[in-house]
Tab-separated table of C-alpha atoms in Angstrom:
chain	number	residue	atom	x	y	z
A	1	MET	CA	92.044	98.252	150.355
A	2	SER	CA	89.034	96.814	152.140
A	3	LEU	CA	89.384	93.882	154.496
A	4	GLU	CA	86.754	92.103	152.510
A	5	TYR	CA	88.802	92.363	149.335
A	6	ILE	CA	91.920	91.193	151.136
A	7	SER	CA	90.185	88.154	152.568
A	8	LYS	CA	88.914	87.380	149.079
A	9	ILE	CA	92.326	87.306	147.416
A	10	LEU	CA	94.425	86.069	150.346
A	11	PRO	CA	93.741	82.304	149.932
A	12	LEU	CA	94.991	82.372	146.370
A	13	LEU	CA	98.096	84.368	147.313
A	14	LEU	CA	98.838	81.962	150.147
A	15	LYS	CA	98.435	79.065	147.771
A	16	GLY	CA	101.001	80.758	145.537
A	17	ALA	CA	103.265	81.272	148.520
A	18	GLY	CA	102.936	77.532	149.216
A	19	THR	CA	104.261	76.755	145.744
A	20	THR	CA	107.063	79.261	146.251
A	21	LEU	CA	108.001	77.643	149.555
A	22	SER	CA	107.906	74.067	148.326
A	23	LEU	CA	110.129	74.921	145.387
A	24	PHE	CA	112.444	76.762	147.759
A	25	PHE	CA	112.808	73.874	150.199
A	26	ILE	CA	113.247	71.182	147.565
A	27	VAL	CA	115.873	73.232	145.746
A	28	ILE	CA	117.804	74.122	148.914
A	29	VAL	CA	117.868	70.500	150.047
A	30	LEU	CA	119.104	69.301	146.654
A	31	ALA	CA	121.345	72.164	145.577
A	32	ILE	CA	123.492	72.503	148.716
A	33	PRO	CA	124.808	68.913	148.701
A	34	LEU	CA	125.132	68.977	144.916
A	35	GLY	CA	127.047	72.238	145.187
A	36	PHE	CA	129.413	70.678	147.679
A	37	ILE	CA	130.020	67.718	145.383
A	38	VAL	CA	130.753	70.114	142.511
A	39	THR	CA	133.267	71.939	144.765
A	40	LEU	CA	135.006	68.682	145.622
A	41	LEU	CA	135.132	67.714	141.943
A	42	ALA	CA	136.667	71.099	141.141
A	43	LYS	CA	139.456	70.219	143.602
A	44	SER	CA	139.910	66.692	142.292
A	45	LYS	CA	143.344	65.381	141.381
A	46	PHE	CA	141.874	63.912	138.197
A	47	PRO	CA	141.877	66.727	135.576
A	48	PRO	CA	138.777	65.637	133.558
A	49	LEU	CA	136.663	65.896	136.728
A	50	ARG	CA	138.007	69.399	137.310
A	51	TRP	CA	137.185	70.436	133.746
A	52	LEU	CA	133.724	68.966	134.028
A	53	SER	CA	133.049	70.808	137.247
A	54	ASN	CA	134.441	74.115	136.011
A	55	THR	CA	132.546	73.911	132.726
A	56	TYR	CA	129.361	73.146	134.606
A	57	ILE	CA	129.838	76.187	136.848
A	58	PHE	CA	130.731	78.366	133.866
A	59	VAL	CA	127.625	77.393	131.879
A	60	MET	CA	125.241	77.596	134.822
A	61	ARG	CA	126.497	80.971	135.944
A	62	GLY	CA	127.041	82.254	132.437
A	63	THR	CA	123.501	81.817	131.113
A	64	PRO	CA	120.263	83.235	132.488
A	65	LEU	CA	118.263	80.997	134.809
A	66	LEU	CA	115.219	81.867	132.698
A	67	LEU	CA	116.909	80.447	129.623
A	68	GLN	CA	117.819	77.271	131.503
A	69	LEU	CA	114.251	76.783	132.708
A	70	VAL	CA	112.817	77.283	129.245
A	71	PHE	CA	115.421	74.954	127.792
A	72	ILE	CA	114.675	72.187	130.286
A	73	PHE	CA	110.913	72.440	129.976
A	74	PHE	CA	110.563	73.013	126.249
A	75	GLY	CA	113.923	71.800	124.936
A	76	PHE	CA	114.195	68.472	126.753
A	77	PRO	CA	111.058	66.940	125.173
A	78	ILE	CA	112.465	67.814	121.768
A	79	ILE	CA	115.699	66.032	122.653
A	80	GLY	CA	113.558	63.130	123.860
A	81	ILE	CA	111.673	62.921	120.567
A	82	PHE	CA	114.947	63.067	118.685
A	83	LEU	CA	116.361	60.231	120.817
A	84	ASN	CA	113.189	58.218	120.330
A	85	ASN	CA	113.305	58.647	116.578
A	86	THR	CA	116.998	57.822	116.408
A	87	PHE	CA	117.214	54.932	118.858
A	88	ASP	CA	113.556	53.891	119.049
A	89	ALA	CA	113.579	54.203	122.846
A	90	PRO	CA	110.284	55.528	124.172
A	91	MET	CA	111.427	54.985	127.784
A	92	LEU	CA	114.357	57.292	127.183
A	93	ALA	CA	112.102	59.824	125.526
A	94	ASN	CA	109.768	59.805	128.516
A	95	LEU	CA	112.656	60.643	130.808
A	96	PHE	CA	112.991	63.912	128.968
A	97	ARG	CA	109.351	64.852	129.269
A	98	LEU	CA	109.125	66.565	132.637
A	99	GLU	CA	106.165	67.916	134.528
A	100	ARG	CA	106.258	71.703	134.843
A	101	PHE	CA	107.179	71.676	138.494
A	102	GLN	CA	109.769	68.898	138.013
A	103	ALA	CA	111.374	70.890	135.241
A	104	ALA	CA	111.510	73.912	137.519
A	105	VAL	CA	113.073	71.896	140.367
A	106	LEU	CA	115.690	70.497	137.998
A	107	GLY	CA	116.507	73.908	136.510
A	108	PHE	CA	116.692	75.745	139.811
A	109	THR	CA	118.722	72.969	141.458
A	110	LEU	CA	121.289	72.792	138.668
A	111	ASN	CA	121.606	76.573	138.607
A	112	TYR	CA	121.842	77.133	142.343
A	113	ALA	CA	124.231	74.217	142.845
A	114	ALA	CA	126.724	76.094	140.675
A	115	TYR	CA	126.473	79.180	142.863
A	116	PHE	CA	126.662	77.161	146.063
A	117	ALA	CA	129.722	75.386	144.666
A	118	GLU	CA	131.473	78.715	144.238
A	119	ILE	CA	130.428	79.828	147.719
A	120	PHE	CA	131.841	76.633	149.216
A	121	ARG	CA	135.021	77.020	147.191
A	122	GLY	CA	135.432	80.450	148.757
A	123	GLY	CA	134.839	78.880	152.168
A	124	LEU	CA	137.544	76.303	151.524
A	125	LEU	CA	140.010	78.976	150.421
A	126	ALA	CA	139.565	80.667	153.785
A	127	ILE	CA	140.798	77.607	155.678
A	128	ASP	CA	144.427	77.784	156.735
A	129	LYS	CA	146.677	75.087	155.301
A	130	GLY	CA	147.847	74.443	158.862
A	131	GLN	CA	144.501	72.741	159.454
A	132	TYR	CA	145.269	70.170	156.759
A	133	GLU	CA	148.777	69.697	158.131
A	134	ALA	CA	147.563	69.204	161.688
A	135	ALA	CA	145.014	66.684	160.414
A	136	LYS	CA	147.679	64.853	158.454
A	137	VAL	CA	150.190	64.514	161.295
A	138	LEU	CA	147.404	63.245	163.553
A	139	GLY	CA	146.747	60.527	160.996
A	140	PHE	CA	143.293	61.548	159.745
A	141	SER	CA	142.246	60.041	156.416
A	142	ARG	CA	141.287	62.399	153.603
A	143	TYR	CA	137.647	61.564	154.202
A	144	HIS	CA	137.768	62.355	157.912
A	145	THR	CA	139.828	65.478	157.302
A	146	THR	CA	137.097	66.739	154.985
A	147	THR	CA	134.095	65.724	157.058
A	148	LYS	CA	135.317	66.328	160.601
A	149	ILE	CA	137.743	69.208	160.234
A	150	ILE	CA	137.357	71.128	156.991
A	151	PHE	CA	133.614	70.922	156.385
A	152	PRO	CA	132.430	72.477	159.684
A	153	GLN	CA	134.880	75.340	159.304
A	154	MET	CA	133.926	75.890	155.689
A	155	ILE	CA	130.242	76.089	156.640
A	156	ARG	CA	130.988	78.863	159.087
A	157	VAL	CA	132.803	80.928	156.481
A	158	ALA	CA	130.215	80.211	153.799
A	159	LEU	CA	127.091	80.839	155.892
A	160	PRO	CA	126.593	84.558	155.217
A	161	ALA	CA	126.897	83.983	151.476
A	162	VAL	CA	124.565	80.979	151.699
A	163	THR	CA	122.024	83.201	153.470
A	164	ASN	CA	122.309	85.714	150.671
A	165	GLU	CA	121.847	83.078	148.003
A	166	SER	CA	118.837	81.588	149.803
A	167	ILE	CA	117.122	84.958	149.948
A	168	THR	CA	117.743	85.384	146.241
A	169	LEU	CA	116.230	81.958	145.661
A	170	ILE	CA	113.002	82.914	147.459
A	171	LYS	CA	112.580	85.820	145.077
A	172	ASP	CA	113.804	83.920	142.015
A	173	THR	CA	110.928	81.479	142.431
A	174	ALA	CA	108.897	84.128	140.609
A	175	LEU	CA	110.600	82.767	137.472
A	176	LEU	CA	108.252	79.807	137.746
A	177	TYR	CA	106.002	81.783	135.413
A	178	ALA	CA	108.411	80.809	132.618
A	179	VAL	CA	107.181	77.236	132.843
A	180	ALA	CA	103.647	78.350	133.666
A	181	VAL	CA	103.566	77.189	137.271
A	182	PRO	CA	101.408	79.680	139.174
A	183	GLU	CA	103.156	81.005	142.260
A	184	LEU	CA	102.800	83.978	144.598
A	185	LEU	CA	103.678	86.776	142.213
A	186	HIS	CA	101.645	85.242	139.413
A	187	PHE	CA	98.457	85.210	141.502
A	188	ALA	CA	99.091	88.752	142.700
A	189	GLN	CA	99.652	90.039	139.198
A	190	ALA	CA	96.562	88.303	137.908
A	191	ALA	CA	94.495	89.930	140.638
A	192	VAL	CA	95.981	93.345	139.878
A	193	ASN	CA	95.091	93.032	136.210
A	194	ARG	CA	91.603	91.711	136.909
A	195	ASP	CA	90.553	94.115	139.667
A	196	PHE	CA	92.602	97.170	138.737
A	197	ASN	CA	93.746	97.316	142.368
A	198	LEU	CA	97.341	97.385	143.690
A	199	THR	CA	96.523	95.756	147.032
A	200	PRO	CA	97.510	92.234	145.895
A	201	LEU	CA	100.999	93.465	145.061
A	202	PHE	CA	101.425	94.933	148.536
A	203	ILE	CA	100.231	91.735	150.137
A	204	ALA	CA	102.563	89.707	147.945
A	205	ALA	CA	105.436	91.987	148.955
A	206	LEU	CA	104.506	91.501	152.603
A	207	ILE	CA	104.464	87.722	152.200
A	208	TYR	CA	107.914	87.777	150.556
A	209	LEU	CA	109.199	89.944	153.396
A	210	VAL	CA	107.818	87.570	156.010
A	211	LEU	CA	109.439	84.591	154.277
A	212	VAL	CA	112.777	86.383	154.031
A	213	PHE	CA	112.505	87.550	157.627
A	214	VAL	CA	111.987	84.004	158.926
A	215	LEU	CA	114.852	82.797	156.754
A	216	THR	CA	117.148	85.535	158.049
A	217	ILE	CA	116.333	84.683	161.668
A	218	PHE	CA	117.038	81.027	160.981
A	219	PHE	CA	120.421	81.720	159.405
A	220	LYS	CA	121.369	84.145	162.177
A	221	TRP	CA	120.674	81.344	164.635
A	222	LEU	CA	122.801	78.956	162.555
A	223	GLU	CA	125.624	81.486	162.436
A	224	LYS	CA	125.563	81.746	166.187
A	225	ARG	CA	125.784	77.975	166.502
A	226	PHE	CA	128.785	77.953	164.199
A	227	ARG	CA	130.629	80.718	166.008
A	228	PHE	CA	132.692	78.299	168.141
A	229	GLN	CA	133.250	80.468	171.153
B	1	MET	CA	167.940	52.480	169.876
B	2	THR	CA	167.919	54.752	166.851
B	3	MET	CA	164.565	56.519	166.631
B	4	VAL	CA	165.123	58.734	163.621
B	5	LYS	CA	167.791	58.468	160.992
B	6	ALA	CA	168.245	60.881	158.128
B	7	ASN	CA	170.820	60.192	155.479
B	8	ASN	CA	171.911	62.703	152.829
B	9	VAL	CA	168.460	64.315	152.676
B	10	LYS	CA	168.099	66.853	149.882
B	11	LYS	CA	165.195	69.139	149.168
B	12	SER	CA	164.642	71.921	146.663
B	13	PHE	CA	161.820	74.346	146.150
B	14	GLY	CA	162.049	74.972	142.425
B	15	THR	CA	165.687	75.821	141.788
B	16	THR	CA	166.414	76.840	145.382
B	17	GLU	CA	168.089	74.105	147.345
B	18	VAL	CA	166.905	74.261	150.965
B	19	LEU	CA	168.476	71.049	152.166
B	20	SER	CA	171.735	70.006	150.608
B	21	GLY	CA	172.456	66.562	151.983
B	22	VAL	CA	171.529	66.497	155.671
B	23	SER	CA	172.402	63.461	157.801
B	24	PHE	CA	171.863	62.802	161.488
B	25	GLU	CA	170.633	60.257	163.993
B	26	VAL	CA	168.385	60.611	166.996
B	27	GLN	CA	168.552	58.035	169.788
B	28	LYS	CA	165.762	57.047	172.121
B	29	GLY	CA	165.357	59.591	174.909
B	30	ASP	CA	167.315	62.260	173.062
B	31	VAL	CA	166.165	65.824	173.364
B	32	ILE	CA	167.548	67.542	170.312
B	33	ALA	CA	167.561	71.304	169.873
B	34	VAL	CA	167.979	72.336	166.250
B	35	ILE	CA	169.353	75.855	165.981
B	36	GLY	CA	170.533	78.040	163.150
B	37	PRO	CA	169.744	81.224	161.250
B	38	SER	CA	166.350	81.852	159.669
B	39	GLY	CA	166.037	80.140	156.322
B	40	SER	CA	168.695	77.579	157.160
B	41	GLY	CA	166.268	74.706	156.497
B	42	LYS	CA	165.557	73.659	160.098
B	43	SER	CA	161.784	73.687	159.755
B	44	THR	CA	161.896	72.110	156.310
B	45	MET	CA	164.033	69.309	157.725
B	46	LEU	CA	161.489	68.675	160.464
B	47	ARG	CA	158.596	68.771	158.003
B	48	CYS	CA	160.342	66.244	155.759
B	49	LEU	CA	160.609	63.820	158.668
B	50	ILE	CA	156.833	63.701	159.095
B	51	ASP	CA	156.041	63.758	155.382
B	52	LEU	CA	154.657	67.293	155.178
B	53	GLU	CA	157.339	68.030	152.590
B	54	GLN	CA	158.740	65.658	149.995
B	55	VAL	CA	162.480	65.218	149.799
B	56	SER	CA	164.211	65.231	146.420
B	57	ASP	CA	166.821	62.712	147.483
B	58	GLY	CA	168.152	60.841	150.486
B	59	SER	CA	166.705	58.460	153.064
B	60	ILE	CA	164.670	58.798	156.233
B	61	PHE	CA	164.032	55.984	158.693
B	62	VAL	CA	161.907	56.088	161.810
B	63	GLU	CA	162.591	53.214	164.195
B	64	ASN	CA	164.186	51.431	161.234
B	65	ASN	CA	161.031	51.742	159.134
B	66	PRO	CA	161.750	53.502	155.856
B	67	LEU	CA	159.787	56.610	154.937
B	68	VAL	CA	161.969	57.222	151.931
B	69	VAL	CA	165.063	55.420	150.670
B	70	ASP	CA	167.393	57.208	148.228
B	71	GLY	CA	164.601	59.528	147.171
B	72	VAL	CA	162.064	56.705	146.624
B	73	TYR	CA	159.098	56.852	148.978
B	74	SER	CA	157.502	53.823	150.607
B	75	SER	CA	153.905	52.893	149.787
B	76	GLY	CA	151.090	55.107	151.104
B	77	ASP	CA	150.205	52.742	153.951
B	78	GLU	CA	153.772	52.392	155.074
B	79	ARG	CA	154.277	56.146	154.977
B	80	LYS	CA	151.287	56.472	157.258
B	81	THR	CA	152.662	53.866	159.650
B	82	VAL	CA	156.000	55.649	159.778
B	83	THR	CA	154.569	59.116	160.344
B	84	SER	CA	152.111	57.830	162.949
B	85	LYS	CA	155.096	57.148	165.215
B	86	MET	CA	155.661	60.876	165.452
B	87	GLY	CA	153.665	63.773	166.826
B	88	MET	CA	154.121	67.350	165.744
B	89	VAL	CA	153.594	70.742	167.333
B	90	PHE	CA	153.423	73.724	164.993
B	91	GLN	CA	154.519	77.313	165.322
B	92	HIS	CA	150.934	78.496	164.804
B	93	PHE	CA	149.341	75.782	166.957
B	94	ASN	CA	146.852	74.724	164.251
B	95	LEU	CA	144.196	73.800	166.772
B	96	PHE	CA	140.802	72.969	165.283
B	97	PRO	CA	138.818	76.161	165.977
B	98	HIS	CA	135.408	74.495	165.702
B	99	LEU	CA	136.150	72.040	168.513
B	100	THR	CA	136.529	72.569	172.236
B	101	VAL	CA	139.876	71.875	173.875
B	102	ARG	CA	138.766	68.397	174.906
B	103	GLN	CA	137.332	67.632	171.466
B	104	ASN	CA	140.615	68.784	169.927
B	105	LEU	CA	142.388	66.158	172.006
B	106	GLU	CA	139.855	63.381	171.537
B	107	LEU	CA	138.979	63.576	167.844
B	108	ALA	CA	142.050	61.774	166.508
B	109	PRO	CA	142.092	58.896	169.044
B	110	LYS	CA	138.377	58.469	168.382
B	111	THR	CA	138.304	58.573	164.580
B	112	VAL	CA	141.799	57.388	163.688
B	113	LYS	CA	142.622	54.894	166.437
B	114	LYS	CA	139.015	54.076	167.366
B	115	LEU	CA	139.938	53.679	171.020
B	116	PRO	CA	137.130	53.053	173.529
B	117	SER	CA	135.690	56.332	174.773
B	118	ALA	CA	136.414	55.653	178.460
B	119	GLU	CA	140.073	55.174	177.651
B	120	ILE	CA	140.090	58.340	175.537
B	121	ARG	CA	138.520	60.291	178.382
B	122	ASN	CA	141.209	59.065	180.792
B	123	LEU	CA	143.936	60.035	178.350
B	124	SER	CA	142.547	63.509	177.721
B	125	ASP	CA	142.111	64.125	181.451
B	126	MET	CA	145.667	63.001	182.046
B	127	TYR	CA	147.228	65.151	179.333
B	128	LEU	CA	145.141	68.230	180.095
B	129	GLU	CA	146.249	67.850	183.692
B	130	LYS	CA	149.837	67.524	182.555
B	131	VAL	CA	149.734	70.767	180.558
B	132	GLY	CA	147.730	72.436	183.319
B	133	LEU	CA	144.584	73.129	181.322
B	134	LEU	CA	141.998	70.727	182.703
B	135	ASN	CA	139.900	73.743	183.687
B	136	LYS	CA	139.793	74.834	180.028
B	137	ALA	CA	138.542	71.491	178.702
B	138	ASP	CA	135.240	72.919	177.489
B	139	SER	CA	136.593	76.202	176.120
B	140	TYR	CA	137.021	76.869	172.438
B	141	PRO	CA	140.534	77.705	171.199
B	142	ALA	CA	139.424	81.266	170.354
B	143	SER	CA	139.147	82.049	174.064
B	144	LEU	CA	142.666	80.850	174.949
B	145	SER	CA	145.926	82.764	175.068
B	146	GLY	CA	148.715	81.799	172.689
B	147	GLY	CA	150.586	79.946	175.398
B	148	GLN	CA	147.493	78.003	176.365
B	149	LYS	CA	146.799	77.143	172.740
B	150	GLN	CA	150.275	75.766	172.318
B	151	ARG	CA	149.948	73.658	175.480
B	152	VAL	CA	146.679	72.253	174.114
B	153	ALA	CA	148.475	71.489	170.845
B	154	ILE	CA	151.160	69.609	172.795
B	155	ALA	CA	148.515	67.623	174.685
B	156	ARG	CA	146.713	66.876	171.417
B	157	ALA	CA	149.893	65.467	169.874
B	158	LEU	CA	150.582	63.354	172.983
B	159	MET	CA	147.100	61.799	172.765
B	160	MET	CA	148.301	59.653	169.864
B	161	SER	CA	151.165	58.293	172.035
B	162	PRO	CA	153.943	59.164	169.603
B	163	ASP	CA	157.440	57.750	170.095
B	164	VAL	CA	159.008	60.973	168.870
B	165	MET	CA	157.731	64.520	169.286
B	166	LEU	CA	158.637	67.169	166.734
B	167	PHE	CA	158.379	70.842	167.696
B	168	ASP	CA	158.550	73.426	164.934
B	169	GLU	CA	159.470	76.710	166.597
B	170	PRO	CA	156.839	76.178	169.287
B	171	THR	CA	157.339	79.580	170.914
B	172	SER	CA	158.057	81.799	167.907
B	173	ALA	CA	154.465	82.998	167.553
B	174	LEU	CA	154.105	83.796	171.253
B	175	ASP	CA	154.480	87.007	173.199
B	176	PRO	CA	157.697	86.851	175.246
B	177	GLU	CA	155.846	86.558	178.546
B	178	LEU	CA	154.022	83.450	177.289
B	179	THR	CA	157.021	81.460	176.057
B	180	GLY	CA	157.920	80.374	179.590
B	181	GLU	CA	154.812	78.275	180.189
B	182	VAL	CA	155.259	76.433	176.893
B	183	LEU	CA	158.962	75.814	177.439
B	184	ALA	CA	158.196	74.565	180.944
B	185	THR	CA	155.708	72.087	179.475
B	186	ILE	CA	158.258	70.850	176.944
B	187	LYS	CA	160.854	70.556	179.700
B	188	LYS	CA	158.440	68.385	181.656
B	189	LEU	CA	158.271	66.008	178.697
B	190	ALA	CA	162.047	66.051	178.429
B	191	ASP	CA	162.289	65.029	182.068
B	192	GLU	CA	160.155	62.000	181.193
B	193	ARG	CA	162.714	61.069	178.551
B	194	ILE	CA	160.334	61.479	175.630
B	195	THR	CA	162.345	61.633	172.438
B	196	MET	CA	162.071	65.109	170.993
B	197	ILE	CA	163.376	67.226	168.166
B	198	VAL	CA	162.844	70.908	168.852
B	199	VAL	CA	163.531	73.552	166.235
B	200	THR	CA	164.008	76.664	168.315
B	201	HIS	CA	165.388	80.144	168.606
B	202	GLU	CA	165.414	79.915	172.409
B	203	MET	CA	169.089	79.435	173.159
B	204	GLY	CA	168.470	79.329	176.893
B	205	PHE	CA	166.068	76.472	176.370
B	206	ALA	CA	168.510	74.657	174.078
B	207	LYS	CA	171.242	74.968	176.690
B	208	GLU	CA	169.143	73.919	179.611
B	209	VAL	CA	166.882	71.168	178.255
B	210	ALA	CA	168.542	69.585	175.234
B	211	ASN	CA	171.107	66.841	175.575
B	212	LYS	CA	172.231	67.449	172.008
B	213	VAL	CA	172.280	70.510	169.823
B	214	PHE	CA	172.264	70.405	166.024
B	215	PHE	CA	173.462	73.493	164.215
B	216	MET	CA	172.208	74.056	160.668
B	217	ASP	CA	173.094	76.790	158.219
B	218	ASN	CA	172.223	77.310	154.575
B	219	GLY	CA	170.590	73.921	154.149
B	220	GLU	CA	173.546	72.100	155.634
B	221	PHE	CA	174.040	70.196	158.824
B	222	ILE	CA	177.137	71.946	160.193
B	223	GLU	CA	177.787	70.290	163.533
B	224	GLU	CA	176.279	68.579	166.506
B	225	GLY	CA	177.336	68.249	170.097
B	226	THR	CA	176.293	68.635	173.688
B	227	PRO	CA	175.003	72.093	174.579
B	228	GLU	CA	178.342	72.794	176.330
B	229	GLN	CA	180.310	71.900	173.218
B	230	ILE	CA	178.139	73.896	170.840
B	231	PHE	CA	177.730	76.972	173.002
B	232	ASN	CA	181.160	77.082	174.671
B	233	THR	CA	183.550	75.464	172.233
B	234	PRO	CA	181.994	75.391	168.760
B	235	THR	CA	184.376	73.871	166.247
B	236	HIS	CA	182.953	75.557	163.203
B	237	ASP	CA	183.334	79.201	162.144
B	238	ARG	CA	179.740	79.418	161.043
B	239	THR	CA	178.502	78.185	164.405
B	240	ARG	CA	180.677	80.754	166.133
B	241	GLU	CA	179.437	83.549	163.887
B	242	PHE	CA	175.815	82.580	164.478
B	243	LEU	CA	176.229	82.372	168.239
B	244	ASN	CA	178.060	85.685	168.318
B	245	SER	CA	175.329	87.343	166.303
B	246	ILE	CA	172.504	86.218	168.563
B	247	LEU	CA	174.184	86.338	171.947
B	248	LYS	CA	175.333	89.907	171.429
């Protein structure tokens, strides 16, 4: 476990960590709002929207993320070719041919949005119906009731579960190997195999821990801000 | 001037009839105490007035504007106009826990009425002063006692300048030693001749503050009268039984 060896492999591991982090941030930024939209659809008064939302959640939670990633990366181009052959639409076909990283972002976002949707649904269930009644008698529109009264309270209830899910996401990024995007764990494993040395794995573990630690601190701070006392 | 008029209002939850044809009128400046046994439909009646519950039949008018006529509701906009003439105070306060006391008061005037912020600030100062909680303006509801919460809820309702205030058992969720401060606040409003309908179990309050008492039992409007009439010379057996049972 010489310092020299560590300094030799560290740049590559950090590069992998960079990929891990960028996937993490893009997915969080996309999946949380999408999840909230899915929650609202699940509560819609229009039944088809409810079915759509519930089916989406069922499929996304009911199949492995790995399967979804493989399907999007390898399956979509096949659908594209089929569409091209059937409708002679190369533009359409191109839409289905995604870069590796794009495919990963799409897969992770769709999958995590389903989980976030369920977390937010739980948050909404925790809100007393008196809050809706108070909002109604004060004349708030449905939109303002949601944005100004329900949403901030839901966030507070949902935060611990969102923290949990975010930590899982950091570690799930290792699934990027399924679409052959090299990330932290990939580089570490490659080094282990090449050098017959476990050090890279320990360093990778340390990097994951640091990432999760920073994330935990951030969410703790958020929770404090949403304590309302 | 008739502020609220209910005519033959009926309401069922499933097969259980909770209101079986209730009619009454409330004049401007009236302070009405609605009394009666638990489950007699008092709260449901109040909630129907402000459109938190749907009636199955009957009519409700507020300042001659129809909320519902013979079981047929007005359009969404009109319903909103009608209910906006009333403010409501709940048994469990229903303050917004994520907002400070002042924000609780100011959110509705700001987002619903879009009043200028200076005017809103004057109003919130005035009403916090009135309920004696100006010093709690920046506290969150979680740090207040039940009595304080309910006074904030009263101030919040007043911020929308309602013509009629509805109180749904405003002291039922409070410890006995805290009911006094809330009742005193409501009495203050009564002294200003604000039209009020108060569903209550506080007979002392009904006697002292109300100018009219409505007695309800089993989903029916049994009788109404001045506090003296209802408490001293009730005409109905059911009223007498109820008063005997609680004054014992």
